[in-house]
Amino acid sequence: MKVSLKYYTIKYLIMILLLIIAVWAGLFYAYILDEVHDNVDDGLKDRKIQIIKAVYLNPQLLKNNDFGFNEFKIMPINAGDYKNKSRLYNKMYYMEYDDKDQPYRVLEADFIDQFKNHQRLVIRTSTVEEDELIYDLTTALIVLYIVLVISIVVVNGYLLNKAMRPFYLILDKLKKYQFGIPFSQQEQSYRIKEFEELNVEINEMIERNELVFYQQKQFIENASHELQTPLAIVINKIDLLIQNEDLDKKNLNFLTEVKTDLRRMVGLNKSLLMLSKIENSQFNSMSGVDFNAMIHTLVQNYEDFIAFKKVDVNIIEKGNFQADFNKDLADILLSNLLKNAIKYNNEERTLNIIIETDRITFQNSGTSVPLDKSQIFNRFYKQGSDHGSTGLGLSIIKTIIKQYPGWDILYEFDDKMHYFILVKNKII
């Protein structure tokens, strides 16, 4: 699924921010805990000095063998257990107020009293509850993360919309641009250097394309016109020769074949010119087209061809097929589909045109084998051995459909029937 630049950047910002906050939270927690322990340890060491001094002044304190109000106790020890260095560690002790064990920081220090006895001083002090610290820190970080994400979305959205406004203007101009249609060349000034350069380059590119398009269009039209004229002259001359009564049958057949090939060249020339015009977007005007009415009109126009081929044409209307379409292209599209279905019919001579709201199906009898789906809409692909065909009829249909997003032409074969299905509003 494609997303806009704004949401693309926000997505990665949110993920990176989450990772940064997670790492930062771990480091911050370790730092805070270390600072708490460091401050507590300094206090315990200071209390140790004060208590030992108090013991020398008041020997009664040597009898304080249990933690009391002052949170320390003194116990006699053997000389072998005596250690010069103080020890600091964490330990859980029961606290009546909370009715549960709570974390304490404990200092043990051995000393020799005024009576030359070895004593062990144990001092404890309550510290922060790590689980509560983690909970509080996590809650604060979650709130911080949510606030940061909302802030980033709002600020990033605002700044990107403002900064990308020139880009959207350029993009809108490109969307509206079509070959052969004049486009606005108003001087645009952008504060952002890159957008200014992009706009200049796009304008120059459009001008180059317009020049090439115009030259190509002129060449195709001139070439087509120059070909049509000599071809028409040659065909007229052959017609005059055919009317000559002195011709024998062999020469008459020869001239007839030449005339047929020339007429095919004329048709091929017209079809190639039509393809070029369609691909160069020379049919730009659009209006509401009633395909139902157009099909009825075309069937009437082709009455002679239908009667000649002895095809039974049935128009089955299950809905109204209407769309914004170029009227000329719609006529070419339906004409080619209708002529194709009539021309390549077989002895069953059946043609059903089924019109629905979002599709038109041309169902006709024909060859008993399916056509090649991968080749049928390619240029110069011919059905069977029809040498009179230009092989461009279905290619023109496909080229027209490509001009309209959401439209498609499909081919199916079922029960010896060929289906050409024109679809609009196709879900991609």
Short mmCIF file of C-alpha atoms in Angstrom, two decimals:
data_model
loop_
_atom_site.label_atom_id
_atom_site.label_comp_id
_atom_site.label_asym_id
_atom_site.label_seq_id
_atom_site.Cartn_x
_atom_site.Cartn_y
_atom_site.Cartn_z
CA MET A 1 0.00 0.00 0.00
CA LYS A 2 1.41 3.32 -1.08
CA VAL A 3 1.52 6.22 1.40
CA SER A 4 2.29 9.92 1.11
CA LEU A 5 5.71 11.33 1.99
CA LYS A 6 4.29 12.85 5.19
CA TYR A 7 3.06 9.52 6.58
CA TYR A 8 6.11 7.68 5.25
CA THR A 9 8.46 9.93 7.28
CA ILE A 10 6.19 9.94 10.35
CA LYS A 11 6.13 6.12 10.39
CA TYR A 12 9.91 5.87 10.57
CA LEU A 13 10.19 8.80 12.99
CA ILE A 14 7.80 7.05 15.38
CA MET A 15 9.74 3.77 15.20
CA ILE A 16 13.12 5.47 15.66
CA LEU A 17 11.73 7.59 18.50
CA LEU A 18 10.40 4.47 20.22
CA LEU A 19 13.83 2.81 19.98
CA ILE A 20 15.63 5.93 21.24
CA ILE A 21 13.26 6.34 24.20
CA ALA A 22 13.57 2.64 25.10
CA VAL A 23 17.39 2.83 25.13
CA TRP A 24 17.32 6.18 26.90
CA ALA A 25 14.89 4.83 29.54
CA GLY A 26 17.22 1.94 30.35
CA LEU A 27 20.22 4.22 30.65
CA PHE A 28 18.25 6.82 32.63
CA TYR A 29 16.97 4.15 35.04
CA ALA A 30 20.47 2.81 35.63
CA TYR A 31 21.82 6.33 36.11
CA ILE A 32 19.09 7.35 38.59
CA LEU A 33 19.49 4.13 40.57
CA ASP A 34 23.24 4.60 40.69
CA GLU A 35 22.84 8.21 41.89
CA VAL A 36 20.35 7.14 44.58
CA HIS A 37 22.69 4.41 45.83
CA ASP A 38 25.66 6.78 45.71
CA ASN A 39 23.90 9.41 47.81
CA VAL A 40 22.58 6.80 50.24
CA ASP A 41 26.04 5.24 50.50
CA ASP A 42 27.58 8.61 51.32
CA GLY A 43 24.99 9.09 54.06
CA LEU A 44 25.64 5.59 55.46
CA LYS A 45 29.40 6.19 55.54
CA ASP A 46 28.89 9.49 57.33
CA ARG A 47 26.56 7.82 59.85
CA LYS A 48 29.14 5.08 60.41
CA ILE A 49 31.72 7.66 61.50
CA GLN A 50 29.20 9.44 63.73
CA ILE A 51 28.02 6.18 65.39
CA ILE A 52 31.57 4.91 66.09
CA LYS A 53 32.39 8.27 67.66
CA ALA A 54 29.20 8.06 69.73
CA VAL A 55 30.13 4.52 70.88
CA TYR A 56 33.44 5.77 72.28
CA LEU A 57 31.60 8.50 74.15
CA ASN A 58 28.71 6.29 75.25
CA PRO A 59 29.60 2.59 75.78
CA GLN A 60 25.90 1.82 76.35
CA LEU A 61 25.44 1.91 72.57
CA LEU A 62 27.40 -1.36 72.35
CA LYS A 63 24.31 -3.05 73.76
CA ASN A 64 22.18 -1.93 70.78
CA ASN A 65 22.01 -5.43 69.23
CA ASP A 66 18.83 -4.93 67.20
CA PHE A 67 17.59 -2.42 64.67
CA GLY A 68 15.66 0.19 66.48
CA PHE A 69 14.65 3.75 65.99
CA ASN A 70 18.14 4.71 64.81
CA GLU A 71 18.27 1.85 62.25
CA PHE A 72 21.61 0.39 63.33
CA LYS A 73 22.90 -2.44 65.49
CA ILE A 74 26.26 -3.49 66.93
CA MET A 75 27.24 -7.15 67.31
CA PRO A 76 30.43 -8.60 68.81
CA ILE A 77 32.45 -10.78 66.43
CA ASN A 78 35.50 -12.98 66.61
CA ALA A 79 38.86 -11.54 65.74
CA GLY A 80 39.07 -13.93 62.78
CA ASP A 81 35.90 -12.46 61.26
CA TYR A 82 37.21 -8.94 61.47
CA LYS A 83 37.43 -7.10 58.13
CA ASN A 84 39.06 -3.76 57.54
CA LYS A 85 36.90 -2.74 54.60
CA SER A 86 33.26 -1.60 54.79
CA ARG A 87 30.65 -3.55 52.79
CA LEU A 88 27.60 -2.10 51.03
CA TYR A 89 24.73 -4.19 49.69
CA ASN A 90 20.96 -4.26 49.17
CA LYS A 91 18.65 -6.34 51.33
CA MET A 92 14.89 -6.71 51.85
CA TYR A 93 13.44 -6.06 55.33
CA TYR A 94 9.88 -6.25 56.55
CA MET A 95 8.18 -2.86 56.98
CA GLU A 96 5.15 -2.75 59.24
CA TYR A 97 3.57 0.28 57.57
CA ASP A 98 3.45 -1.37 54.15
CA ASP A 99 3.06 -4.84 55.60
CA LYS A 100 5.60 -6.22 53.18
CA ASP A 101 9.31 -6.47 52.54
CA GLN A 102 10.93 -3.30 51.28
CA PRO A 103 14.41 -2.65 49.84
CA TYR A 104 17.09 -1.30 52.17
CA ARG A 105 20.63 -0.23 51.60
CA VAL A 106 22.92 -1.82 54.20
CA LEU A 107 26.44 -0.92 55.36
CA GLU A 108 28.56 -3.29 57.42
CA ALA A 109 31.72 -2.00 59.07
CA ASP A 110 33.97 -3.72 61.64
CA PHE A 111 35.74 -1.73 64.36
CA ILE A 112 37.58 -2.21 67.70
CA ASP A 113 35.88 -0.55 70.64
CA GLN A 114 37.50 1.20 73.57
CA PHE A 115 37.63 -2.16 75.40
CA LYS A 116 39.72 -3.74 72.63
CA ASN A 117 36.81 -5.95 71.55
CA HIS A 118 35.94 -6.58 67.90
CA GLN A 119 32.52 -5.25 66.95
CA ARG A 120 30.43 -5.23 63.74
CA LEU A 121 28.32 -2.20 63.01
CA VAL A 122 25.32 -2.77 60.68
CA ILE A 123 23.49 0.34 59.45
CA ARG A 124 20.46 0.24 57.20
CA THR A 125 18.37 2.85 55.45
CA SER A 126 15.31 2.54 53.26
CA THR A 127 15.83 3.22 49.55
CA VAL A 128 13.56 3.60 46.56
CA GLU A 129 11.48 0.61 45.55
CA GLU A 130 12.89 -0.43 42.19
CA ASP A 131 9.64 -1.94 40.96
CA GLU A 132 7.78 1.26 41.78
CA LEU A 133 10.56 3.31 40.22
CA ILE A 134 10.32 1.21 37.04
CA TYR A 135 6.52 1.54 37.01
CA ASP A 136 6.61 5.31 37.53
CA LEU A 137 9.39 5.75 34.99
CA THR A 138 7.57 3.59 32.43
CA THR A 139 4.32 5.51 32.94
CA ALA A 140 6.11 8.84 32.54
CA LEU A 141 7.91 7.63 29.41
CA ILE A 142 4.71 6.32 27.83
CA VAL A 143 3.04 9.68 28.41
CA LEU A 144 6.14 11.42 27.07
CA TYR A 145 6.19 9.15 24.01
CA ILE A 146 2.52 9.77 23.22
CA VAL A 147 2.96 13.53 23.62
CA LEU A 148 6.07 13.46 21.43
CA VAL A 149 4.36 11.38 18.73
CA ILE A 150 1.33 13.69 18.65
CA SER A 151 3.63 16.71 18.54
CA ILE A 152 5.70 15.19 15.73
CA VAL A 153 2.59 14.29 13.71
CA VAL A 154 1.16 17.80 14.09
CA VAL A 155 4.40 19.73 13.58
CA ASN A 156 5.72 17.43 10.86
CA GLY A 157 2.36 17.54 9.07
CA TYR A 158 2.20 21.32 9.23
CA LEU A 159 5.82 21.87 8.19
CA LEU A 160 5.72 19.27 5.41
CA ASN A 161 2.47 20.63 4.03
CA LYS A 162 3.93 24.12 4.03
CA ALA A 163 7.32 23.08 2.65
CA MET A 164 5.85 20.70 0.04
CA ARG A 165 3.19 23.11 -1.25
CA PRO A 166 5.34 24.07 -4.27
CA PHE A 167 5.87 20.38 -5.02
CA TYR A 168 2.12 19.74 -5.00
CA LEU A 169 1.59 22.70 -7.34
CA ILE A 170 4.19 21.29 -9.75
CA LEU A 171 2.65 17.82 -9.45
CA ASP A 172 -0.83 19.19 -10.12
CA LYS A 173 0.49 20.94 -13.24
CA LEU A 174 1.99 17.67 -14.47
CA LYS A 175 -1.27 15.79 -13.82
CA LYS A 176 -3.26 18.31 -15.85
CA TYR A 177 -0.74 18.47 -18.67
CA GLN A 178 -1.65 16.71 -21.92
CA PHE A 179 0.18 16.62 -25.22
CA GLY A 180 -1.05 19.19 -27.67
CA ILE A 181 -2.97 21.24 -25.11
CA PRO A 182 -1.42 24.59 -24.10
CA PHE A 183 -0.44 24.73 -20.44
CA SER A 184 0.01 27.66 -18.09
CA GLN A 185 3.53 29.05 -18.19
CA GLN A 186 3.08 31.68 -15.51
CA GLU A 187 6.28 32.63 -13.78
CA GLN A 188 6.42 30.82 -10.46
CA SER A 189 8.87 31.81 -7.75
CA TYR A 190 9.68 29.33 -4.98
CA ARG A 191 11.68 29.98 -1.84
CA ILE A 192 13.12 26.49 -1.85
CA LYS A 193 15.98 26.21 -4.33
CA GLU A 194 15.34 22.56 -5.27
CA PHE A 195 11.68 23.21 -6.13
CA GLU A 196 12.63 26.24 -8.18
CA GLU A 197 15.11 24.12 -10.18
CA LEU A 198 12.56 21.31 -10.53
CA ASN A 199 9.93 23.72 -11.88
CA VAL A 200 12.36 25.21 -14.41
CA GLU A 201 13.50 21.77 -15.61
CA ILE A 202 9.91 20.50 -15.94
CA ASN A 203 8.88 23.57 -17.95
CA GLU A 204 11.83 23.08 -20.28
CA MET A 205 11.07 19.36 -20.58
CA ILE A 206 7.42 20.10 -21.47
CA GLU A 207 8.50 22.60 -24.11
CA ARG A 208 10.87 20.04 -25.65
CA ASN A 209 8.17 17.37 -25.59
CA GLU A 210 5.65 19.73 -27.17
CA LEU A 211 8.08 20.52 -29.97
CA VAL A 212 8.81 16.83 -30.62
CA PHE A 213 5.10 16.01 -30.37
CA TYR A 214 4.19 18.73 -32.88
CA GLN A 215 6.91 17.63 -35.32
CA GLN A 216 5.85 13.98 -34.99
CA LYS A 217 2.19 14.87 -35.43
CA GLN A 218 2.96 16.92 -38.55
CA PHE A 219 5.13 14.16 -39.99
CA ILE A 220 2.47 11.47 -39.45
CA GLU A 221 -0.31 13.59 -40.89
CA ASN A 222 1.79 14.64 -43.88
CA ALA A 223 3.03 11.10 -44.51
CA SER A 224 -0.49 9.71 -44.26
CA HIS A 225 -1.84 12.40 -46.59
CA GLU A 226 0.98 11.89 -49.09
CA LEU A 227 0.34 8.13 -49.07
CA GLN A 228 -3.42 8.41 -49.35
CA THR A 229 -3.27 10.56 -52.49
CA PRO A 230 -1.10 8.27 -54.72
CA LEU A 231 -2.93 5.20 -53.41
CA ALA A 232 -6.29 6.71 -54.37
CA ILE A 233 -4.92 7.67 -57.80
CA VAL A 234 -3.55 4.16 -58.42
CA ILE A 235 -6.86 2.58 -57.38
CA ASN A 236 -8.77 4.87 -59.76
CA LYS A 237 -6.40 3.99 -62.60
CA ILE A 238 -6.84 0.30 -61.90
CA ASP A 239 -10.63 0.80 -61.95
CA LEU A 240 -10.28 2.39 -65.39
CA LEU A 241 -8.12 -0.51 -66.58
CA ILE A 242 -10.61 -3.07 -65.26
CA GLN A 243 -13.35 -1.39 -67.32
CA ASN A 244 -11.29 -1.97 -70.45
CA GLU A 245 -13.09 -4.65 -72.48
CA ASP A 246 -9.86 -5.73 -74.19
CA LEU A 247 -8.49 -7.29 -70.98
CA ASP A 248 -8.41 -11.05 -70.78
CA LYS A 249 -9.58 -12.91 -67.70
CA LYS A 250 -6.06 -13.50 -66.37
CA ASN A 251 -5.10 -9.81 -66.43
CA LEU A 252 -8.48 -8.85 -65.04
CA ASN A 253 -7.96 -11.16 -62.03
CA PHE A 254 -4.45 -9.81 -61.58
CA LEU A 255 -5.63 -6.21 -61.52
CA THR A 256 -8.44 -7.11 -59.13
CA GLU A 257 -5.93 -8.65 -56.72
CA VAL A 258 -3.71 -5.57 -56.98
CA LYS A 259 -6.69 -3.34 -56.28
CA THR A 260 -7.57 -5.47 -53.20
CA ASP A 261 -4.02 -5.15 -51.87
CA LEU A 262 -4.06 -1.40 -52.46
CA ARG A 263 -7.34 -1.04 -50.59
CA ARG A 264 -5.78 -3.01 -47.75
CA MET A 265 -2.86 -0.57 -47.79
CA VAL A 266 -5.31 2.31 -47.57
CA GLY A 267 -7.01 0.68 -44.58
CA LEU A 268 -3.65 -0.06 -42.96
CA ASN A 269 -2.54 3.54 -43.47
CA LYS A 270 -5.73 4.87 -41.89
CA SER A 271 -5.48 2.43 -38.95
CA LEU A 272 -1.85 3.33 -38.24
CA LEU A 273 -2.73 7.03 -38.37
CA MET A 274 -5.61 6.39 -35.98
CA LEU A 275 -3.32 4.51 -33.56
CA SER A 276 -0.80 7.34 -33.65
CA LYS A 277 -3.48 9.95 -32.93
CA ILE A 278 -4.86 7.94 -30.02
CA GLU A 279 -1.44 7.31 -28.49
CA ASN A 280 -0.56 10.99 -28.86
CA SER A 281 -3.72 11.95 -26.94
CA GLN A 282 -5.23 13.91 -29.81
CA PHE A 283 -8.71 12.88 -28.68
CA ASN A 284 -8.82 14.92 -25.48
CA SER A 285 -12.36 16.26 -25.31
CA MET A 286 -14.72 14.24 -23.12
CA SER A 287 -18.46 14.28 -22.61
CA GLY A 288 -21.17 12.02 -21.26
CA VAL A 289 -21.66 9.14 -23.70
CA ASP A 290 -24.70 6.83 -23.71
CA PHE A 291 -23.21 3.55 -24.89
CA ASN A 292 -26.65 1.88 -25.08
CA ALA A 293 -27.90 4.40 -27.64
CA MET A 294 -24.61 4.29 -29.55
CA ILE A 295 -24.78 0.50 -29.90
CA HIS A 296 -28.35 0.67 -31.24
CA THR A 297 -27.24 3.32 -33.78
CA LEU A 298 -24.21 1.29 -34.89
CA VAL A 299 -26.28 -1.89 -35.35
CA GLN A 300 -28.65 0.09 -37.59
CA ASN A 301 -25.72 1.54 -39.55
CA TYR A 302 -24.28 -1.92 -40.13
CA GLU A 303 -27.59 -3.46 -41.21
CA ASP A 304 -26.31 -4.19 -44.72
CA PHE A 305 -23.11 -5.81 -43.43
CA ILE A 306 -25.11 -7.82 -40.86
CA ALA A 307 -27.57 -8.96 -43.55
CA PHE A 308 -24.71 -9.86 -45.89
CA LYS A 309 -23.06 -12.00 -43.19
CA LYS A 310 -26.49 -13.35 -42.16
CA VAL A 311 -25.75 -12.79 -38.46
CA ASP A 312 -28.54 -12.74 -35.88
CA VAL A 313 -27.75 -9.75 -33.62
CA ASN A 314 -29.47 -9.55 -30.21
CA ILE A 315 -29.08 -6.53 -27.93
CA ILE A 316 -29.77 -7.53 -24.31
CA GLU A 317 -30.01 -4.49 -22.03
CA LYS A 318 -29.62 -5.25 -18.32
CA GLY A 319 -28.57 -1.73 -17.37
CA ASN A 320 -27.46 1.65 -18.70
CA PHE A 321 -23.78 1.86 -19.57
CA GLN A 322 -22.87 5.54 -19.43
CA ALA A 323 -19.50 7.21 -18.93
CA ASP A 324 -17.42 10.32 -19.58
CA PHE A 325 -15.66 9.41 -22.80
CA ASN A 326 -14.46 10.92 -26.02
CA LYS A 327 -17.40 10.48 -28.39
CA ASP A 328 -15.24 9.73 -31.44
CA LEU A 329 -13.18 7.16 -29.55
CA ALA A 330 -16.34 5.53 -28.18
CA ASP A 331 -17.66 5.22 -31.74
CA ILE A 332 -14.37 3.68 -32.95
CA LEU A 333 -14.23 1.35 -29.95
CA LEU A 334 -17.77 -0.03 -30.36
CA SER A 335 -17.51 -0.12 -34.17
CA ASN A 336 -14.38 -2.27 -34.05
CA LEU A 337 -15.92 -4.63 -31.48
CA LEU A 338 -19.12 -4.95 -33.52
CA LYS A 339 -17.34 -5.42 -36.88
CA ASN A 340 -14.97 -7.96 -35.33
CA ALA A 341 -17.86 -10.00 -33.90
CA ILE A 342 -19.76 -9.93 -37.22
CA LYS A 343 -16.78 -10.51 -39.50
CA TYR A 344 -15.41 -13.54 -37.67
CA ASN A 345 -18.71 -15.29 -37.01
CA ASN A 346 -19.35 -18.85 -38.24
CA GLU A 347 -22.27 -20.82 -39.60
CA GLU A 348 -24.21 -20.45 -36.33
CA ARG A 349 -24.21 -16.68 -36.99
CA THR A 350 -25.02 -15.62 -33.43
CA LEU A 351 -24.09 -12.30 -31.83
CA ASN A 352 -25.37 -11.26 -28.40
CA ILE A 353 -24.53 -7.79 -27.12
CA ILE A 354 -25.17 -7.82 -23.35
CA ILE A 355 -25.21 -4.34 -21.81
CA GLU A 356 -24.89 -3.97 -18.03
CA THR A 357 -24.20 -0.99 -15.78
CA ASP A 358 -20.43 -1.53 -15.64
CA ARG A 359 -19.72 -3.84 -18.59
CA ILE A 360 -20.63 -4.60 -22.19
CA THR A 361 -20.16 -8.14 -23.49
CA PHE A 362 -19.94 -9.05 -27.18
CA GLN A 363 -20.74 -12.76 -27.30
CA ASN A 364 -20.38 -14.33 -30.73
CA SER A 365 -20.02 -17.72 -32.31
CA GLY A 366 -16.85 -18.27 -34.28
CA THR A 367 -13.93 -20.67 -34.51
CA SER A 368 -14.20 -23.73 -32.30
CA VAL A 369 -10.85 -23.04 -30.65
CA PRO A 370 -10.01 -20.10 -28.34
CA LEU A 371 -7.82 -17.26 -29.52
CA ASP A 372 -4.40 -16.61 -27.98
CA LYS A 373 -5.06 -14.28 -25.01
CA SER A 374 -1.43 -13.19 -24.88
CA GLN A 375 -1.39 -12.13 -28.56
CA ILE A 376 -4.94 -11.17 -29.49
CA PHE A 377 -4.58 -7.44 -28.73
CA ASN A 378 -1.10 -7.12 -30.23
CA ARG A 379 -0.59 -5.20 -33.45
CA PHE A 380 -0.78 -7.19 -36.70
CA TYR A 381 -2.07 -10.28 -34.89
CA LYS A 382 -4.58 -11.97 -37.23
CA GLN A 383 -7.29 -14.44 -36.46
CA GLY A 384 -6.76 -17.47 -38.63
CA SER A 385 -5.69 -16.93 -42.23
CA ASP A 386 -7.55 -13.72 -42.99
CA HIS A 387 -5.21 -11.98 -45.41
CA GLY A 388 -7.61 -9.07 -45.91
CA SER A 389 -7.31 -7.96 -42.28
CA THR A 390 -4.85 -5.27 -41.21
CA GLY A 391 -4.43 -6.91 -37.80
CA LEU A 392 -4.95 -3.55 -36.09
CA GLY A 393 -8.64 -3.57 -35.12
CA LEU A 394 -8.24 -5.12 -31.66
CA SER A 395 -4.98 -3.25 -31.11
CA ILE A 396 -6.84 0.03 -31.64
CA ILE A 397 -9.43 -1.09 -29.08
CA LYS A 398 -6.71 -1.84 -26.52
CA THR A 399 -4.96 1.47 -27.22
CA ILE A 400 -8.20 3.39 -26.65
CA ILE A 401 -8.86 1.56 -23.36
CA LYS A 402 -5.36 2.42 -22.09
CA GLN A 403 -6.30 6.10 -22.24
CA TYR A 404 -8.90 5.59 -19.48
CA PRO A 405 -7.76 4.39 -16.01
CA GLY A 406 -10.04 1.76 -14.50
CA TRP A 407 -11.18 0.48 -17.92
CA ASP A 408 -10.20 -2.81 -19.50
CA ILE A 409 -11.03 -5.12 -22.40
CA LEU A 410 -11.06 -8.85 -21.65
CA TYR A 411 -11.29 -11.94 -23.81
CA GLU A 412 -12.85 -15.24 -22.72
CA PHE A 413 -13.84 -18.46 -24.49
CA ASP A 414 -16.55 -20.76 -23.20
CA ASP A 415 -18.82 -23.36 -24.81
CA LYS A 416 -17.59 -22.51 -28.33
CA MET A 417 -18.51 -18.86 -27.79
CA HIS A 418 -16.09 -15.94 -27.88
CA TYR A 419 -16.53 -13.15 -25.31
CA PHE A 420 -15.08 -9.67 -25.65
CA ILE A 421 -15.89 -7.84 -22.40
CA LEU A 422 -15.58 -4.08 -22.06
CA VAL A 423 -15.26 -3.19 -18.35
CA LYS A 424 -15.30 0.19 -16.59
CA ASN A 425 -14.57 1.06 -12.96
CA LYS A 426 -12.47 -2.06 -12.63
CA ILE A 427 -11.13 -2.67 -9.12
CA ILE A 428 -7.33 -2.83 -9.47
#
